[in-house]
Amino acid sequence: MRTELAQQPVDATTTSAWADLTRLSDALEPDLRGWFANDPGRAGRFAFQAADLHVDLSKNLLTDDVAAALVALAEQTGVAARRDAMYAGQHINVTEDRAVLHTALRRPAGAGPALHVDGQDIDSDVQTELAKVYAFAEKVRSGEWTGVTGQRVRTIVNIGIGGSDLGPVMAYEALAPYVAEGLECRFVSNIDPTDVAQKTADLDPATTLFIVASKTFGTLETLTNARLARDWLWRSLAEAGAVEDTEQGRADAVAKHFVAVSTALDKVAAFGIDPRNAFGFWDWVGGRYSMDSAIGASLAIAIGPERFAELLAGFHAMDRHFATAPLASNVPVLMGLLNVWYTNFRGAHTHAVLPYAQQLHRFPAYLQQLTMESNGKSVRADGTPVTSDTGEVFWGEPGTNGQHAFYQLIHQGTRLIPADFIAVAQPAYGLTDPVGDGKAVEAGADVHGLFLANFFAQTKALAFGRTADEVRAEGTAEELVSARVFSGNRPTTSILAPALTPSVLGQLVALYEHITFVQGAIWGIDSFDQWGVELGKKLALEIAPAVAGDEAALAAQDASTASLIKKYRELRG
């Protein structure tokens, strides 16, 4: 079911829109101050609503002509057709010959028309697995599911890596106010043994449940950590006298304290997990797109099925916007086009994501995998070399933390760094400053309001800067004026939501999924494979014997690698 859309992508650089954008960029002299002063309607014209998200694009380096040319680029490269092919289940992941159907994970029950792909009833498969996850979550939350000693679960430890970790941990942190009292989730991902040791150090094994998340149940890091966790469980329960240190005692412990998210039921069973306690997903779900599948089981337990359903509804709301809104008012399309504009025409290499919401502190890390694993490609979907730069380095930190770290570079550095600012109007924790500072902040001031004053101020400062005359007017000594000038014209997008609810989180994640899709479609690449992560993993398996002392394996290494391994072995003693 391969699609010609994927096999023969349009070369964006050959389109008339690309030529128009090149001409417009060459002639563009950014002047956000002037643009706003001369165009009272600019703020309203470049602000859009997508589900619950208010998205203001007006502080971008965007004119009406640039916006029109960008939309034309989307039209001429077939973005809408490729989007529709994805929703229909065509195999747009060509290197793996797979459909790309993460959007099907959040289709509501009974949605029409029914989705049948490759002989499978996708809707039925999704709803069946989701019901299984929900039923298990209710058992854990109610105390019906107990550990081997009969005690209810208090801590869920999710063991995964990549998409099996980044999505669940980001969402758990973001939705912390919704987590059931008496439940906690921890997340183990790094193969560094420190990770699992620290995450289990203060846990009671009798009240701990491990979720091992690995589609193939063969991911080296995940299975290594799962074995370490299993050994910890056996040892700790035996030392406490909770189980006998026998084969049967160990089997009983694993059966009650381990479940899996995997489709490799034979390997799950060999590990000791009852296959009935394994939750599956499908090869049409990429790992970085899987947090709303059974990979989110830890989150479903923590916040409950009702809230998890709200998360899925938020995803679906953005999916519908992306599928139906005209290109000229389609927020994921416009944001994806802006990223192309900055990457290919304005010389940007990185992209900052700056959430003014502490609960979203892991969101930039989540987006790093989503965007860079998807669009870090140098060949197109048909195997030919790309004809333009692709991808951006995504990075960021929450709120005022970033202001006191790297904002200097964004404000006054020599590099263009587009930035997305994200904030919510209603905080999870509404606090007032009991004292104030006697000047700008009075006693009883709303701290969230003060926080968001920074959100508004930073985008204003980046857009409009401060001229030399304005600096002089403040009484600054002439020799210091140049150091205090801000050039402005630093592009930002502002995203404002009512509150960080499960639905809003789903909308945010889906928004960036679709932004990533749009960029990949324009560049003609396959955004849904990740062959770039495979070589290092393969070589690690080949090098491991040399690290362990195999001299023949050591001799097979290049001089630099061999020297490093020898030094490591020397230091290790």
Coordinates of C-alpha atoms in Angstrom, one line a residue:
M1 CA 0.0 0.0 0.0
R2 CA 2.9 2.3 -0.7
T3 CA 1.9 5.8 -1.9
E4 CA 3.3 7.6 -4.9
L5 CA 3.2 10.7 -2.7
A6 CA 6.0 9.2 -0.6
Q7 CA 8.0 7.6 -3.4
Q8 CA 8.2 10.8 -5.5
P9 CA 8.2 13.8 -3.3
V10 CA 8.0 17.2 -4.9
D11 CA 11.4 19.0 -4.7
A12 CA 10.4 22.2 -2.9
T13 CA 13.3 24.1 -4.3
T14 CA 11.9 23.8 -7.8
T15 CA 8.6 25.4 -7.0
S16 CA 7.6 28.9 -7.9
A17 CA 6.7 29.5 -4.2
W18 CA 10.3 28.7 -3.2
A19 CA 11.6 31.2 -5.7
D20 CA 9.1 33.8 -4.4
L21 CA 10.3 33.1 -0.8
T22 CA 13.9 33.5 -1.9
R23 CA 13.1 36.8 -3.5
L24 CA 11.0 38.0 -0.5
S25 CA 13.7 37.0 1.9
D26 CA 16.5 38.8 0.0
A27 CA 14.4 42.0 0.0
L28 CA 13.1 41.7 3.6
E29 CA 14.2 44.2 6.1
P30 CA 12.5 43.1 9.4
D31 CA 10.8 45.9 11.2
L32 CA 8.4 44.7 13.7
R33 CA 8.1 48.1 15.3
G34 CA 7.2 49.7 12.0
W35 CA 4.9 46.8 10.9
F36 CA 2.8 47.1 14.1
A37 CA 2.8 50.9 14.0
N38 CA 1.6 51.0 10.4
D39 CA -0.8 48.1 10.6
P40 CA -3.3 48.2 13.5
G41 CA -4.9 44.9 12.4
R42 CA -1.6 42.9 12.4
A43 CA -2.1 41.4 15.8
G44 CA -5.6 40.2 15.0
R45 CA -4.8 39.0 11.5
F46 CA -1.9 36.8 12.6
A47 CA -3.6 35.3 15.7
F48 CA -5.4 32.0 15.4
Q49 CA -7.5 29.6 17.5
A50 CA -6.8 25.9 17.4
A51 CA -9.1 24.0 19.8
D52 CA -8.3 25.6 23.2
L53 CA -5.0 27.1 22.1
H54 CA -4.7 30.8 21.2
V55 CA -1.7 31.1 18.9
D56 CA -0.2 34.5 18.2
L57 CA 2.1 34.6 15.2
S58 CA 2.2 38.3 14.8
K59 CA 5.7 38.8 16.3
N60 CA 7.2 36.6 13.7
L61 CA 9.2 37.9 10.7
L62 CA 6.1 37.6 8.6
T63 CA 4.5 39.9 6.1
D64 CA 1.3 39.2 4.2
D65 CA 3.3 38.4 1.1
V66 CA 5.6 36.0 3.0
A67 CA 2.5 34.3 4.5
A68 CA 0.9 33.9 1.1
A69 CA 4.1 32.5 -0.4
L70 CA 4.5 30.0 2.5
V71 CA 0.9 28.8 2.0
A72 CA 1.6 28.5 -1.7
L73 CA 4.7 26.4 -0.8
A74 CA 2.5 24.0 1.2
E75 CA 0.1 23.8 -1.7
Q76 CA 2.8 23.2 -4.3
T77 CA 4.5 20.5 -2.3
G78 CA 1.3 18.6 -1.6
V79 CA 1.2 19.0 2.2
A80 CA -2.6 18.5 2.3
A81 CA -2.5 15.4 0.1
R82 CA 0.2 13.8 2.2
R83 CA -1.7 14.7 5.3
D84 CA -4.8 13.0 3.9
A85 CA -2.8 10.0 2.9
M86 CA -1.5 9.7 6.5
Y87 CA -5.0 9.8 7.9
A88 CA -6.2 7.2 5.4
G89 CA -3.5 4.7 6.4
Q90 CA -1.4 4.8 3.2
H91 CA 2.2 3.6 3.8
I92 CA 3.8 7.0 3.9
N93 CA 6.6 5.5 6.0
V94 CA 8.3 4.1 2.9
T95 CA 11.6 2.8 4.3
E96 CA 9.7 0.5 6.6
D97 CA 6.7 0.1 4.3
R98 CA 4.2 1.1 7.1
A99 CA 1.2 3.2 7.7
V100 CA 1.5 6.2 10.0
L101 CA -1.6 6.1 12.2
H102 CA -0.8 7.7 15.6
T103 CA -3.9 9.8 15.0
A104 CA -6.0 6.6 15.2
L105 CA -5.0 6.2 18.8
R106 CA -7.2 9.1 19.8
R107 CA -10.2 8.6 17.5
P108 CA -13.2 8.4 19.7
A109 CA -15.2 5.1 19.9
G110 CA -17.7 5.0 17.0
A111 CA -15.9 7.6 14.9
G112 CA -16.7 7.5 11.3
P113 CA -16.0 6.5 8.7
A114 CA -14.5 3.3 10.0
L115 CA -10.8 2.9 9.5
H116 CA -9.6 -0.3 7.9
V117 CA -6.0 -0.6 6.9
D118 CA -4.1 -3.6 5.6
G119 CA -7.0 -5.9 6.5
Q120 CA -7.2 -4.7 10.1
D121 CA -10.1 -2.9 11.8
I122 CA -8.0 -0.2 13.3
D123 CA -10.7 1.3 15.4
S124 CA -11.6 -2.0 17.0
D125 CA -8.0 -2.8 17.7
V126 CA -7.4 0.5 19.4
Q127 CA -10.5 0.5 21.5
T128 CA -10.0 -3.1 22.6
E129 CA -6.4 -2.4 23.8
L130 CA -7.5 0.9 25.4
A131 CA -10.3 -0.9 27.4
K132 CA -7.7 -3.4 28.6
V133 CA -5.4 -0.6 29.8
Y134 CA -8.3 1.2 31.5
A135 CA -9.4 -2.0 33.2
F136 CA -6.0 -2.6 34.6
A137 CA -5.6 1.0 35.7
E138 CA -8.8 0.8 37.7
K139 CA -7.6 -2.4 39.4
V140 CA -4.4 -0.7 40.5
R141 CA -6.2 2.5 41.5
S142 CA -8.9 0.7 43.5
G143 CA -6.5 -1.7 45.3
E144 CA -7.9 -4.7 43.6
W145 CA -4.5 -5.4 42.1
T146 CA -2.0 -6.2 44.9
G147 CA 1.6 -7.2 45.2
V148 CA 2.7 -10.6 46.3
T149 CA 2.2 -9.8 50.0
G150 CA -1.4 -8.5 49.4
Q151 CA -0.5 -4.8 49.7
R152 CA -1.8 -2.3 47.2
V153 CA 0.5 -0.6 44.7
R154 CA 1.9 2.8 45.8
T155 CA 4.6 3.3 43.2
I156 CA 4.7 2.5 39.5
V157 CA 8.1 2.4 37.9
N158 CA 8.0 2.7 34.1
I159 CA 11.0 1.1 32.4
G160 CA 11.5 2.3 28.8
I161 CA 13.6 4.5 26.7
G162 CA 13.1 7.1 23.9
G163 CA 9.4 7.3 23.2
S164 CA 8.6 4.7 25.8
D165 CA 10.0 7.1 28.4
L166 CA 10.0 10.7 27.2
G167 CA 6.3 10.9 26.5
P168 CA 5.0 9.3 29.7
V169 CA 7.4 11.1 32.0
M170 CA 6.7 14.5 30.4
A171 CA 2.9 13.9 30.7
Y172 CA 3.2 12.7 34.3
E173 CA 5.0 15.8 35.3
A174 CA 2.7 18.0 33.3
L175 CA -0.4 16.5 34.9
A176 CA 0.9 16.1 38.4
P177 CA -2.1 17.9 40.0
Y178 CA -4.4 15.1 38.6
V179 CA -2.4 12.2 40.0
A180 CA -4.3 10.1 42.5
E181 CA -3.3 10.6 46.1
G182 CA -1.2 7.8 47.4
L183 CA 0.2 7.0 43.9
E184 CA 3.6 7.9 42.5
C185 CA 5.3 7.2 39.2
R186 CA 9.0 7.0 38.6
F187 CA 10.7 6.5 35.3
V188 CA 13.9 4.5 34.4
S189 CA 15.4 4.9 31.0
N190 CA 19.2 5.3 31.0
I191 CA 21.3 2.0 30.9
D192 CA 23.6 3.7 33.4
P193 CA 23.0 1.4 36.4
T194 CA 22.8 4.6 38.5
D195 CA 19.3 5.3 37.1
V196 CA 17.6 2.1 38.3
A197 CA 19.6 2.1 41.5
Q198 CA 18.5 5.6 42.5
K199 CA 14.9 5.1 41.4
T200 CA 14.5 2.0 43.5
A201 CA 16.7 3.0 46.5
D202 CA 13.9 4.1 48.8
L203 CA 11.0 2.0 47.5
D204 CA 9.1 -0.7 49.3
P205 CA 9.2 -3.7 46.9
A206 CA 5.9 -5.0 48.3
T207 CA 4.1 -1.9 47.0
T208 CA 6.0 -1.4 43.7
L209 CA 4.8 -2.2 40.3
F210 CA 7.1 -2.2 37.2
I211 CA 5.9 -1.5 33.7
V212 CA 8.4 -2.7 31.1
A213 CA 7.7 -0.8 27.9
S214 CA 9.3 -2.3 24.8
K215 CA 7.4 -3.1 21.6
T216 CA 9.8 -6.0 20.7
F217 CA 10.8 -6.7 24.2
G218 CA 14.3 -6.7 23.0
T219 CA 15.5 -3.1 23.5
L220 CA 18.9 -3.5 25.1
E221 CA 18.6 -0.6 27.6
T222 CA 15.1 -1.5 28.6
L223 CA 15.7 -5.2 29.1
T224 CA 18.9 -4.6 31.0
N225 CA 17.1 -2.3 33.4
A226 CA 14.2 -4.7 33.7
R227 CA 16.6 -7.4 34.7
L228 CA 18.2 -5.1 37.3
A229 CA 14.8 -4.2 38.6
R230 CA 13.7 -7.8 38.8
D231 CA 16.9 -8.7 40.7
W232 CA 16.2 -5.9 43.1
L233 CA 12.7 -7.1 43.6
W234 CA 13.7 -10.7 44.3
R235 CA 16.5 -9.7 46.6
S236 CA 14.5 -7.1 48.6
L237 CA 11.4 -9.3 49.0
A238 CA 13.5 -12.3 50.1
E239 CA 15.5 -10.2 52.6
A240 CA 12.2 -8.9 54.0
G241 CA 10.9 -12.5 54.3
A242 CA 8.0 -11.6 52.0
V243 CA 8.8 -14.5 49.6
E244 CA 11.0 -17.6 49.6
D245 CA 14.2 -17.3 47.6
T246 CA 13.1 -20.2 45.4
E247 CA 12.2 -20.5 41.7
Q248 CA 8.5 -20.5 42.6
G249 CA 8.9 -17.5 45.0
R250 CA 10.6 -15.5 42.3
A251 CA 8.0 -16.4 39.7
D252 CA 5.2 -15.3 42.0
A253 CA 6.9 -12.0 42.7
V254 CA 7.4 -11.2 39.0
A255 CA 3.8 -12.2 38.2
K256 CA 2.4 -9.7 40.7
H257 CA 5.0 -6.9 40.3
F258 CA 5.7 -6.7 36.6
V259 CA 3.5 -6.0 33.6
A260 CA 4.6 -5.2 30.0
V261 CA 3.8 -3.0 27.1
S262 CA 4.9 -5.2 24.2
T263 CA 3.6 -7.3 21.3
A264 CA 6.3 -10.0 21.7
L265 CA 4.3 -12.2 24.1
D266 CA 6.7 -15.1 23.9
K267 CA 9.6 -12.9 25.2
V268 CA 7.3 -11.4 27.8
A269 CA 6.4 -14.9 29.1
A270 CA 10.1 -15.9 29.1
F271 CA 10.8 -12.9 31.3
G272 CA 8.2 -14.2 33.8
I273 CA 5.4 -11.8 33.0
D274 CA 1.9 -13.3 32.4
P275 CA 1.1 -12.5 28.8
R276 CA -2.4 -11.6 30.0
N277 CA -0.8 -8.6 31.7
A278 CA 0.8 -7.4 28.5
F279 CA -0.6 -4.5 26.6
G280 CA 0.1 -4.1 22.9
F281 CA 0.5 -1.5 20.2
W282 CA 1.2 -1.7 16.5
D283 CA 4.0 -1.1 14.0
W284 CA 2.1 1.9 12.6
V285 CA 2.8 3.7 15.9
G286 CA 6.3 5.2 16.0
G287 CA 7.9 5.3 19.5
R288 CA 8.0 9.1 19.6
Y289 CA 4.3 9.1 18.7
S290 CA 3.2 6.5 21.2
M291 CA 2.5 8.2 24.5
D292 CA -1.3 8.0 23.9
S293 CA -1.1 4.3 23.3
A294 CA -0.6 1.6 25.9
I295 CA 2.9 3.2 26.4
G296 CA 0.9 5.6 28.5
A297 CA -0.3 2.9 30.9
S298 CA 1.7 4.4 33.8
L299 CA -0.1 7.7 33.1
A300 CA -3.5 6.1 32.8
I301 CA -3.0 4.5 36.3
A302 CA -1.7 7.8 37.8
I303 CA -4.5 10.1 36.5
G304 CA -7.2 7.5 35.9
P305 CA -9.0 6.5 32.7
E306 CA -11.4 9.4 32.8
R307 CA -8.6 12.0 32.7
F308 CA -6.6 9.9 30.2
A309 CA -9.7 9.9 27.9
E310 CA -9.7 13.7 28.2
L311 CA -6.0 13.7 27.1
L312 CA -7.0 11.6 24.0
A313 CA -9.9 14.0 23.3
G314 CA -7.4 16.9 23.3
F315 CA -5.2 15.1 20.8
H316 CA -8.2 14.4 18.6
A317 CA -9.3 18.1 18.7
M318 CA -6.0 19.2 17.3
D319 CA -6.1 16.3 14.8
R320 CA -9.5 17.5 13.5
H321 CA -8.2 21.1 13.2
F322 CA -5.2 19.9 11.3
A323 CA -7.4 17.8 9.0
T324 CA -10.0 20.3 8.3
A325 CA -8.8 23.9 8.7
P326 CA -7.9 25.7 5.5
L327 CA -4.1 25.9 5.1
A328 CA -4.1 29.7 5.5
S329 CA -5.6 29.4 9.0
N330 CA -4.3 26.0 9.9
V331 CA -2.1 26.5 13.0
P332 CA 0.2 23.4 12.6
V333 CA 0.6 24.2 8.9
L334 CA 1.4 27.8 9.6
M335 CA 3.9 27.0 12.4
G336 CA 5.5 24.3 10.3
L337 CA 5.8 26.8 7.4
L338 CA 7.4 29.4 9.7
N339 CA 10.0 26.8 10.8
V340 CA 10.8 26.2 7.1
W341 CA 11.0 29.9 6.5
Y342 CA 13.5 30.4 9.3
T343 CA 15.5 27.3 8.5
N344 CA 15.8 27.6 4.8
F345 CA 15.5 31.3 4.1
R346 CA 16.6 33.2 7.3
G347 CA 19.6 31.1 8.4
A348 CA 18.3 29.7 11.7
H349 CA 19.7 26.5 13.0
T350 CA 18.0 26.1 16.3
H351 CA 14.5 26.6 17.8
A352 CA 13.8 27.4 21.4
V353 CA 10.6 26.2 23.2
L354 CA 10.1 28.1 26.4
P355 CA 7.2 27.0 28.5
Y356 CA 6.1 29.5 31.2
A357 CA 4.6 26.6 33.1
Q358 CA 6.8 24.6 35.5
Q359 CA 4.8 21.5 34.9
L360 CA 6.0 21.5 31.3
H361 CA 9.6 21.5 32.3
R362 CA 10.1 18.2 30.3
F363 CA 8.3 19.4 27.2
P364 CA 11.4 20.7 25.4
A365 CA 13.1 17.3 26.0
Y366 CA 10.1 15.5 24.6
L367 CA 10.1 17.7 21.5
Q368 CA 13.8 17.0 21.0
Q369 CA 13.0 13.4 20.1
L370 CA 9.8 14.2 18.3
T371 CA 11.3 16.8 16.0
M372 CA 15.0 15.8 15.6
E373 CA 14.4 12.1 15.3
S374 CA 11.7 12.7 12.7
N375 CA 13.3 15.4 10.6
G376 CA 17.0 14.9 11.1
K377 CA 17.4 13.4 7.6
S378 CA 19.7 14.0 4.6
V379 CA 17.9 11.8 2.1
R380 CA 14.4 12.2 0.8
A381 CA 11.7 9.6 0.8
D382 CA 12.7 8.4 -2.6
G383 CA 16.3 7.9 -1.5
T384 CA 17.7 10.9 -3.3
P385 CA 19.7 13.6 -1.4
V386 CA 17.8 16.4 0.2
T387 CA 17.9 19.7 -1.8
S388 CA 17.8 22.0 1.2
D389 CA 18.7 22.1 4.9
T390 CA 16.4 20.0 7.1
G391 CA 15.6 19.8 10.7
E392 CA 16.3 22.2 13.6
V393 CA 18.0 21.7 17.0
F394 CA 15.1 22.0 19.5
W395 CA 15.9 23.1 23.0
G396 CA 14.6 25.1 26.0
E397 CA 13.9 25.4 29.7
P398 CA 10.9 26.6 31.6
G399 CA 10.0 30.2 32.4
T400 CA 12.3 32.5 34.2
N401 CA 14.9 29.8 34.6
G402 CA 15.8 30.4 31.0
Q403 CA 15.8 34.1 31.4
H404 CA 18.6 33.8 33.9
A405 CA 20.6 31.4 31.7
F406 CA 20.5 31.7 27.9
Y407 CA 18.1 34.6 27.0
Q408 CA 21.1 36.8 26.6
L409 CA 22.0 34.9 23.5
I410 CA 18.5 35.1 22.1
H411 CA 18.2 38.9 22.8
Q412 CA 21.6 40.2 21.8
G413 CA 23.5 37.3 20.2
T414 CA 24.4 37.2 16.5
R415 CA 22.3 34.1 15.8
L416 CA 18.6 34.1 14.8
I417 CA 16.8 31.8 17.2
P418 CA 13.0 31.6 16.7
A419 CA 11.3 30.8 20.0
D420 CA 7.9 29.4 21.0
F421 CA 6.5 30.8 24.3
I422 CA 3.8 28.7 26.0
A423 CA 1.7 29.7 29.0
V424 CA -1.6 29.0 30.7
A425 CA -3.9 31.5 32.2
Q426 CA -5.1 29.5 35.2
P427 CA -2.3 28.0 37.3
A428 CA -2.5 24.7 39.0
Y429 CA -1.3 26.4 42.2
G430 CA -2.6 29.9 42.7
L431 CA -0.4 31.6 45.3
T432 CA 0.1 35.2 46.4
D433 CA 3.3 36.8 47.6
P434 CA 2.8 37.4 51.3
V435 CA 5.4 40.2 51.6
G436 CA 6.3 41.6 48.2
D437 CA 9.4 43.7 47.6
G438 CA 7.9 47.1 48.5
K439 CA 8.3 48.4 44.9
A440 CA 7.0 46.7 41.8
V441 CA 5.5 43.7 43.7
E442 CA 3.1 44.5 46.5
A443 CA 2.2 42.2 49.3
G444 CA -0.6 39.9 48.3
A445 CA 0.4 40.1 44.6
D446 CA -0.7 37.2 42.4
V447 CA 2.6 35.3 41.7
H448 CA 1.3 33.7 38.6
G449 CA 0.4 37.1 37.2
L450 CA 3.9 38.2 37.9
F451 CA 5.2 35.1 36.2
L452 CA 3.2 35.8 33.1
A453 CA 4.2 39.4 33.1
N454 CA 7.6 38.0 32.2
F455 CA 6.0 35.9 29.5
F456 CA 4.5 39.0 27.9
A457 CA 7.6 41.2 28.5
Q458 CA 10.1 38.8 26.9
T459 CA 8.2 38.5 23.6
K460 CA 7.8 42.3 23.6
A461 CA 11.4 42.9 24.2
L462 CA 12.5 40.3 21.6
A463 CA 10.2 41.8 19.0
F464 CA 10.7 45.6 19.6
G465 CA 14.1 45.8 21.4
R466 CA 15.4 49.1 22.6
T467 CA 17.0 51.8 20.5
A468 CA 20.1 53.8 21.3
D469 CA 18.0 56.9 21.8
E470 CA 15.7 55.1 24.2
V471 CA 18.8 53.9 26.2
R472 CA 20.2 57.4 26.3
A473 CA 16.8 58.7 27.5
E474 CA 17.2 56.5 30.6
G475 CA 20.3 58.4 31.5
T476 CA 22.8 55.8 30.4
A477 CA 26.4 57.0 30.0
E478 CA 27.3 57.2 26.3
E479 CA 30.1 54.6 26.5
L480 CA 27.6 52.1 27.7
V481 CA 24.8 52.8 25.2
S482 CA 25.8 50.2 22.6
A483 CA 26.0 47.5 25.2
R484 CA 22.4 48.2 26.3
V485 CA 20.8 48.4 22.8
F486 CA 18.5 45.6 21.8
S487 CA 18.1 45.1 18.1
G488 CA 14.6 43.6 18.3
N489 CA 13.1 41.7 15.4
R490 CA 13.8 38.4 17.2
P491 CA 10.8 36.2 16.2
T492 CA 8.5 34.5 18.7
T493 CA 5.3 32.6 18.7
S494 CA 3.0 32.9 21.7
I495 CA 0.7 30.0 22.7
L496 CA -1.8 30.7 25.5
A497 CA -4.1 28.1 26.9
P498 CA -6.8 28.4 29.6
A499 CA -5.1 25.9 31.9
L500 CA -2.9 22.9 31.7
T501 CA -5.6 20.2 31.7
P502 CA -5.2 16.8 30.2
S503 CA -7.1 18.0 27.1
V504 CA -4.8 21.0 26.6
L505 CA -1.7 18.8 27.0
G506 CA -3.0 16.5 24.3
Q507 CA -3.6 19.5 22.1
L508 CA 0.0 20.8 22.6
V509 CA 1.6 17.4 21.8
A510 CA -0.6 16.9 18.7
L511 CA 0.2 20.5 17.6
Y512 CA 3.9 19.8 17.5
E513 CA 3.4 16.3 15.9
H514 CA 1.7 18.0 13.0
I515 CA 4.2 20.9 12.8
T516 CA 6.9 18.2 12.4
F517 CA 4.8 16.5 9.8
V518 CA 4.4 19.7 7.7
Q519 CA 8.1 20.3 7.7
G520 CA 8.9 16.8 6.7
A521 CA 6.3 16.9 3.9
I522 CA 7.8 20.1 2.5
W523 CA 11.4 18.7 2.6
G524 CA 10.2 15.5 1.0
I525 CA 11.6 13.3 3.7
D526 CA 10.3 10.3 5.6
S527 CA 9.6 11.7 9.1
F528 CA 8.6 8.4 10.5
D529 CA 11.8 6.2 10.4
Q530 CA 14.9 6.6 12.5
W531 CA 17.7 4.7 11.0
G532 CA 20.2 7.2 12.3
V533 CA 19.9 5.7 15.8
E534 CA 20.6 2.1 14.7
L535 CA 24.3 2.2 13.8
G536 CA 25.6 3.2 17.3
K537 CA 23.4 0.6 18.9
K538 CA 24.8 -2.1 16.6
L539 CA 28.4 -1.0 17.2
A540 CA 27.8 -1.0 21.0
L541 CA 27.0 -4.7 20.9
E542 CA 30.1 -5.4 18.9
I543 CA 32.3 -3.3 21.2
A544 CA 30.9 -4.7 24.5
P545 CA 33.1 -7.8 24.4
A546 CA 36.2 -5.6 24.0
V547 CA 35.1 -3.6 27.0
A548 CA 34.7 -6.8 29.0
G549 CA 38.2 -8.0 28.2
D550 CA 38.0 -9.8 24.9
E551 CA 41.4 -9.1 23.3
A552 CA 40.4 -10.2 19.8
A553 CA 37.4 -7.8 19.9
L554 CA 39.7 -5.0 21.2
A555 CA 42.2 -5.6 18.3
A556 CA 39.3 -5.2 15.8
Q557 CA 38.7 -1.6 16.9
D558 CA 40.1 1.5 15.4
A559 CA 43.1 3.0 17.1
S560 CA 41.1 5.8 18.9
T561 CA 38.4 3.5 20.2
A562 CA 40.9 0.8 21.3
S563 CA 42.9 3.4 23.2
L564 CA 39.8 4.7 25.0
I565 CA 38.8 1.2 25.9
K566 CA 42.2 0.4 27.3
K567 CA 42.2 3.6 29.3
Y568 CA 38.7 2.7 30.7
R569 CA 39.9 -0.8 31.6
E570 CA 42.9 0.7 33.3
L571 CA 40.8 3.2 35.3
R572 CA 38.3 0.4 36.2
G573 CA 41.1 -1.7 37.6

